[in-house]
C-alpha positions as a Python dict, from the first residue, in 0.01 Angstrom:
ca = {
    (1, 'M'): (0, 0, 0),
    (2, 'T'): (168, -100, -341),
    (3, 'V'): (352, -420, -412),
    (4, 'S'): (505, -499, -742),
    (5, 'I'): (504, -718, -894),
    (6, 'V'): (780, -946, -993),
    (7, 'E'): (617, -1203, -1309),
    (8, 'V'): (897, -1565, -1326),
    (9, 'A'): (672, -1785, -1571),
    (10, 'P'): (903, -1777, -1830),
    (11, 'R'): (1217, -1753, -1681),
    (12, 'D'): (1179, -1952, -1374),
    (13, 'G'): (840, -2160, -1508),
    (14, 'L'): (978, -2229, -1827),
    (15, 'Q'): (1308, -2373, -1714),
    (16, 'N'): (1196, -2611, -1457),
    (17, 'E'): (929, -2793, -1681),
    (18, 'S'): (1028, -3152, -1857),
    (19, 'A'): (852, -3001, -2170),
    (20, 'L'): (1043, -2726, -2448),
    (21, 'V'): (803, -2478, -2527),
    (22, 'S'): (843, -2364, -2847),
    (23, 'T'): (981, -1919, -2846),
    (24, 'P'): (660, -1819, -3026),
    (25, 'D'): (425, -2022, -2683),
    (26, 'K'): (684, -1842, -2516),
    (27, 'L'): (610, -1478, -2665),
    (28, 'A'): (249, -1530, -2649),
    (29, 'L'): (273, -1612, -2210),
    (30, 'I'): (490, -1330, -2218),
    (31, 'G'): (220, -1098, -2426),
    (32, 'T'): (-78, -1216, -2229),
    (33, 'L'): (123, -1178, -1882),
    (34, 'V'): (158, -715, -1994),
    (35, 'A'): (-146, -707, -2112),
    (36, 'S'): (-242, -759, -1746),
    (37, 'G'): (-61, -528, -1653),
    (38, 'V'): (237, -695, -1553),
    (39, 'R'): (489, -468, -1600),
    (40, 'R'): (801, -682, -1469),
    (41, 'I'): (890, -995, -1608),
    (42, 'E'): (1222, -1227, -1615),
    (43, 'A'): (1212, -1355, -2001),
    (44, 'V'): (1503, -1546, -2026),
    (45, 'S'): (1791, -1731, -1876),
    (46, 'F'): (2128, -1671, -2020),
    (47, 'A'): (2236, -2053, -1966),
    (48, 'H'): (2456, -2321, -2146),
    (49, 'P'): (2138, -2425, -2359),
    (50, 'R'): (2303, -2741, -2296),
    (51, 'R'): (2249, -2710, -1965),
    (52, 'V'): (1934, -2577, -1943),
    (53, 'P'): (1811, -2620, -2311),
    (54, 'Q'): (1371, -2479, -2201),
    (55, 'M'): (1583, -2139, -2191),
    (56, 'A'): (1814, -2267, -2562),
    (57, 'D'): (1653, -1931, -2761),
    (58, 'A'): (1687, -1710, -2500),
    (59, 'E'): (1828, -1405, -2802),
    (60, 'S'): (1470, -1510, -2998),
    (61, 'V'): (1294, -1450, -2747),
    (62, 'A'): (1396, -1155, -2623),
    (63, 'A'): (1437, -1074, -2974),
    (64, 'G'): (1029, -1051, -3011),
    (65, 'L'): (975, -864, -2646),
    (66, 'P'): (792, -604, -2719),
    (67, 'R'): (986, -230, -2563),
    (68, 'G'): (873, 31, -2379),
    (69, 'A'): (637, -102, -2123),
    (70, 'V'): (845, -347, -1943),
    (71, 'S'): (1108, -414, -1740),
    (72, 'W'): (1294, -685, -1904),
    (73, 'I'): (1512, -921, -1630),
    (74, 'G'): (1759, -1223, -1760),
    (75, 'L'): (1864, -1478, -1557),
    (76, 'V'): (2292, -1487, -1520),
    (77, 'L'): (2547, -1684, -1433),
    (78, 'N'): (2856, -1541, -1597),
    (79, 'E'): (3013, -1240, -1739),
    (80, 'R'): (2915, -1466, -2123),
    (81, 'G'): (2549, -1414, -1973),
    (82, 'L'): (2585, -1056, -1913),
    (83, 'D'): (2773, -1107, -2276),
    (84, 'R'): (2440, -1190, -2398),
    (85, 'A'): (2238, -976, -2216),
    (86, 'I'): (2380, -611, -2306),
    (87, 'A'): (2362, -796, -2689),
    (88, 'A'): (2029, -804, -2586),
    (89, 'G'): (1890, -510, -2513),
    (90, 'L'): (1759, -620, -2257),
    (91, 'D'): (1693, -338, -1926),
    (92, 'E'): (1794, -562, -1573),
    (93, 'V'): (2011, -855, -1500),
    (94, 'N'): (1919, -1117, -1187),
    (95, 'V'): (2265, -1290, -1069),
    (96, 'V'): (2256, -1548, -739),
    (97, 'V'): (2448, -1645, -456),
    (98, 'V'): (2359, -1909, -263),
    (99, 'A'): (2425, -1885, 70),
    (100, 'T'): (2569, -2246, 126),
    (101, 'D'): (2917, -2337, 18),
    (102, 'T'): (2747, -2713, -56),
    (103, 'F'): (2434, -2580, -279),
    (104, 'S'): (2656, -2365, -448),
    (105, 'E'): (2894, -2573, -619),
    (106, 'R'): (2636, -2833, -725),
    (107, 'N'): (2453, -2466, -914),
    (108, 'Q'): (2754, -2314, -975),
    (109, 'G'): (3029, -2491, -960),
    (110, 'V'): (3265, -2233, -669),
    (111, 'P'): (3172, -2171, -313),
    (112, 'T'): (2915, -1898, -156),
    (113, 'A'): (3284, -1670, -138),
    (114, 'G'): (3358, -1715, -579),
    (115, 'A'): (2935, -1688, -718),
    (116, 'I'): (2901, -1302, -392),
    (117, 'A'): (3298, -1254, -634),
    (118, 'A'): (3119, -1322, -951),
    (119, 'W'): (2862, -1116, -850),
    (120, 'S'): (3069, -762, -803),
    (121, 'R'): (3200, -806, -1151),
    (122, 'I'): (2873, -828, -1248),
    (123, 'A'): (2745, -622, -1081),
    (124, 'G'): (3004, -368, -1230),
    (125, 'R'): (2999, -397, -1576),
    (126, 'A'): (2594, -411, -1637),
    (127, 'R'): (2603, -61, -1416),
    (128, 'E'): (2781, 52, -1693),
    (129, 'A'): (2654, -148, -1965),
    (130, 'G'): (2331, 108, -1765),
    (131, 'L'): (2190, -270, -1653),
    (132, 'R'): (1981, -249, -1334),
    (133, 'T'): (2113, -498, -1101),
    (134, 'T'): (1927, -734, -902),
    (135, 'V'): (2129, -996, -673),
    (136, 'T'): (1943, -1293, -539),
    (137, 'V'): (2033, -1511, -240),
    (138, 'A'): (1937, -1832, -309),
    (139, 'A'): (1848, -2036, -51),
    (140, 'A'): (1844, -1830, 230),
    (141, 'F'): (1560, -2031, 423),
    (142, 'G'): (1686, -2380, 386),
    (143, 'C'): (1950, -2591, 186),
    (144, 'P'): (1825, -2951, 50),
    (145, 'F'): (2224, -3063, 173),
    (146, 'E'): (2307, -2875, 474),
    (147, 'G'): (1941, -2817, 603),
    (148, 'E'): (1886, -2519, 817),
    (149, 'V'): (2063, -2229, 748),
    (150, 'P'): (2143, -1953, 1007),
    (151, 'V'): (2048, -1556, 979),
    (152, 'S'): (2343, -1498, 1040),
    (153, 'R'): (2529, -1678, 762),
    (154, 'V'): (2245, -1544, 482),
    (155, 'R'): (2329, -1208, 746),
    (156, 'S'): (2705, -1238, 585),
    (157, 'V'): (2648, -1345, 250),
    (158, 'I'): (2352, -1030, 213),
    (159, 'E'): (2638, -804, 369),
    (160, 'A'): (2879, -935, 146),
    (161, 'C'): (2674, -841, -185),
    (162, 'A'): (2573, -546, -62),
    (163, 'E'): (2884, -415, -120),
    (164, 'A'): (2887, -384, -460),
    (165, 'G'): (2584, -156, -460),
    (166, 'P'): (2257, -370, -680),
    (167, 'D'): (2007, -239, -728),
    (168, 'E'): (1827, -430, -569),
    (169, 'L'): (1788, -729, -267),
    (170, 'A'): (1605, -1080, -405),
    (171, 'L'): (1561, -1357, -90),
    (172, 'A'): (1466, -1684, -219),
    (173, 'D'): (1335, -2013, -67),
    (174, 'T'): (1470, -2193, -279),
    (175, 'I'): (1343, -2534, -207),
    (176, 'G'): (1050, -2415, -24),
    (177, 'V'): (1076, -2439, 376),
    (178, 'G'): (1035, -2161, 453),
    (179, 'V'): (775, -1978, 725),
    (180, 'P'): (703, -1584, 779),
    (181, 'A'): (904, -1653, 1097),
    (182, 'Q'): (1123, -1621, 908),
    (183, 'V'): (1028, -1376, 668),
    (184, 'R'): (1055, -1169, 991),
    (185, 'A'): (1445, -1298, 1074),
    (186, 'L'): (1544, -1182, 721),
    (187, 'H'): (1434, -880, 684),
    (188, 'A'): (1533, -742, 1034),
    (189, 'V'): (1900, -880, 893),
    (190, 'A'): (1820, -699, 505),
    (191, 'D'): (1723, -390, 632),
    (192, 'L'): (2014, -231, 405),
    (193, 'G'): (1823, 63, 280),
    (194, 'I'): (1881, -138, -34),
    (195, 'P'): (1438, -199, -155),
    (196, 'L'): (1362, -569, -152),
    (197, 'R'): (1202, -833, -311),
    (198, 'W'): (1066, -1209, -258),
    (199, 'H'): (1070, -1527, -352),
    (200, 'F'): (905, -1759, -213),
    (201, 'H'): (807, -2164, -416),
    (202, 'N'): (480, -2371, -223),
    (203, 'T'): (619, -2689, -137),
    (204, 'R'): (480, -2688, 197),
    (205, 'N'): (192, -2455, 136),
    (206, 'T'): (351, -2157, 281),
    (207, 'G'): (404, -1960, -36),
    (208, 'Y'): (78, -1722, 37),
    (209, 'A'): (181, -1689, 375),
    (210, 'N'): (544, -1623, 361),
    (211, 'A'): (446, -1314, 115),
    (212, 'L'): (180, -1165, 256),
    (213, 'A'): (426, -1163, 527),
    (214, 'A'): (707, -972, 313),
    (215, 'A'): (393, -739, 177),
    (216, 'E'): (313, -641, 520),
    (217, 'L'): (676, -571, 605),
    (218, 'A'): (797, -327, 436),
    (219, 'G'): (545, -82, 517),
    (220, 'S'): (593, 243, 299),
    (221, 'A'): (949, 64, 143),
    (222, 'P'): (964, -48, -199),
    (223, 'V'): (861, -460, -219),
    (224, 'A'): (834, -701, -546),
    (225, 'L'): (735, -1046, -515),
    (226, 'D'): (816, -1240, -737),
    (227, 'S'): (539, -1540, -962),
    (228, 'S'): (523, -1746, -1194),
    (229, 'A'): (171, -1756, -1387),
    (230, 'G'): (-19, -2092, -1336),
    (231, 'G'): (206, -2169, -1079),
    (232, 'I'): (429, -2360, -1275),
    (233, 'G'): (809, -2397, -1215),
    (234, 'G'): (995, -2587, -976),
    (235, 'C'): (1394, -2633, -831),
    (236, 'P'): (1513, -2998, -903),
    (237, 'F'): (1627, -3019, -575),
    (238, 'A'): (1335, -3039, -396),
    (239, 'P'): (1100, -3383, -419),
    (240, 'D'): (768, -3355, -525),
    (241, 'A'): (821, -2929, -528),
    (242, 'T'): (476, -2771, -632),
    (243, 'G'): (728, -2454, -769),
    (244, 'N'): (612, -2085, -753),
    (245, 'I'): (281, -1958, -613),
    (246, 'A'): (124, -1850, -836),
    (247, 'T'): (93, -1490, -986),
    (248, 'E'): (-309, -1528, -994),
    (249, 'D'): (-325, -1625, -623),
    (250, 'L'): (-77, -1399, -575),
    (251, 'L'): (-321, -1125, -676),
    (252, 'Y'): (-651, -1245, -491),
    (253, 'L'): (-461, -1236, -159),
    (254, 'L'): (-308, -914, -218),
    (255, 'H'): (-644, -728, -347),
    (256, 'R'): (-807, -894, -44),
    (257, 'S'): (-562, -771, 165),
    (258, 'G'): (-600, -447, 34),
    (259, 'F'): (-227, -392, -158),
    (260, 'D'): (-248, -178, -472),
    (261, 'T'): (-29, -415, -793),
    (262, 'G'): (-201, -288, -1090),
    (263, 'V'): (-193, -523, -1205),
    (264, 'D'): (-574, -751, -1309),
    (265, 'I'): (-701, -1058, -1236),
    (266, 'E'): (-933, -1235, -1485),
    (267, 'P'): (-689, -1244, -1801),
    (268, 'L'): (-414, -1409, -1599),
    (269, 'L'): (-708, -1764, -1530),
    (270, 'P'): (-778, -1901, -1904),
    (271, 'L'): (-399, -1864, -1951),
    (272, 'A'): (-397, -2158, -1634),
    (273, 'A'): (-545, -2450, -1853),
    (274, 'R'): (-409, -2281, -2133),
    (275, 'L'): (-28, -2372, -1988),
    (276, 'G'): (-152, -2656, -1930),
    (277, 'E'): (-153, -2749, -2270),
    (278, 'L'): (126, -2670, -2314),
    (279, 'L'): (381, -2835, -2001),
    (280, 'G'): (157, -3136, -2097),
    (281, 'H'): (-57, -3112, -1720),
    (282, 'Q'): (-220, -2911, -1514),
    (283, 'A'): (-77, -2630, -1370),
    (284, 'P'): (-120, -2545, -959),
    (285, 'G'): (-231, -2280, -940),
    (286, 'Q'): (-578, -2284, -754),
    (287, 'L'): (-760, -1938, -864),
    (288, 'A'): (-834, -2036, -1238),
    (289, 'R'): (-1014, -2363, -1077),
    (290, 'A'): (-1189, -2171, -802),
    (291, 'G'): (-1240, -1875, -945),
    (292, 'L'): (-1310, -1590, -813),
    (293, 'F'): (-1507, -1454, -593),
    (294, 'P'): (-1623, -1036, -715),
    (295, 'G'): (-1879, -887, -563),
    (296, 'S'): (-1715, -874, -191),
    (297, 'L'): (-1480, -590, -163),
    (298, 'P'): (-1542, -258, -171),
    (299, 'D'): (-1392, -86, -455),
    (300, 'S'): (-1201, 117, -123),
    (301, 'V'): (-967, -195, -95),
    (302, 'S'): (-1040, -406, -410),
    (303, 'G'): (-634, -343, -509),
    (304, 'G'): (-791, -120, -727),
    (305, 'R'): (-778, -307, -1111),
}
């Protein structure tokens, strides 16, 4: 069983931290991720620098990315962002559509229907430019403003987004409220023959359980899980959020559960300490503090690396 890891620390991780990390330090972080075997990395966001100052150097970061082995992803919020992603030579774009109108208005200035229309325009242009596309349905597990989000609402958003023909469909627990039962329910309505990707936060300590449920539900179908080195990041709409699930912690869970990711955990462990230095606080991930548990499993279930 294989799970693809999509590393989001350089974008979603750093974007939600108050510290501004320099371009050279971002590229050093990315270099460690590449050396560990991660082959899809969400490196930048093409947001306006006044709104997201942490991503103001998106073009400079993109210019320094090693090309060839990795598929580089940029978050795109509008067609101007797509223009920048194309000019920067990225391989993929990720477009967010929020499942609730209130959150969508707060986040992107339009209701959900308007975000779906924008996604459709971006998808067509990205396809013409040769870029792979992901549409992420955010707040699919719960909304900080509207509360519970009915599965029927998420289904209608998914179906509307699917009309534009995404290469990948992502479902995001943006504020970290989901549980495995919701993963199963959403998997059932998202099973449209489009490769699935999942984005979990660990705000209420359920992110890893959700990730394992998503991996197990995939069976032999392609599945990708977002994670962030050190567990850095968070969500400004989730008070006291602990952020994304940590890449190294997720790998430990997956490898000991018999999944192959093609990623080596060990180079990521010292990275958590370095991130703590850059951000001014300890990274939330736990494996870097607790350490690996060596020699406990035979090679046949060790995750391959």
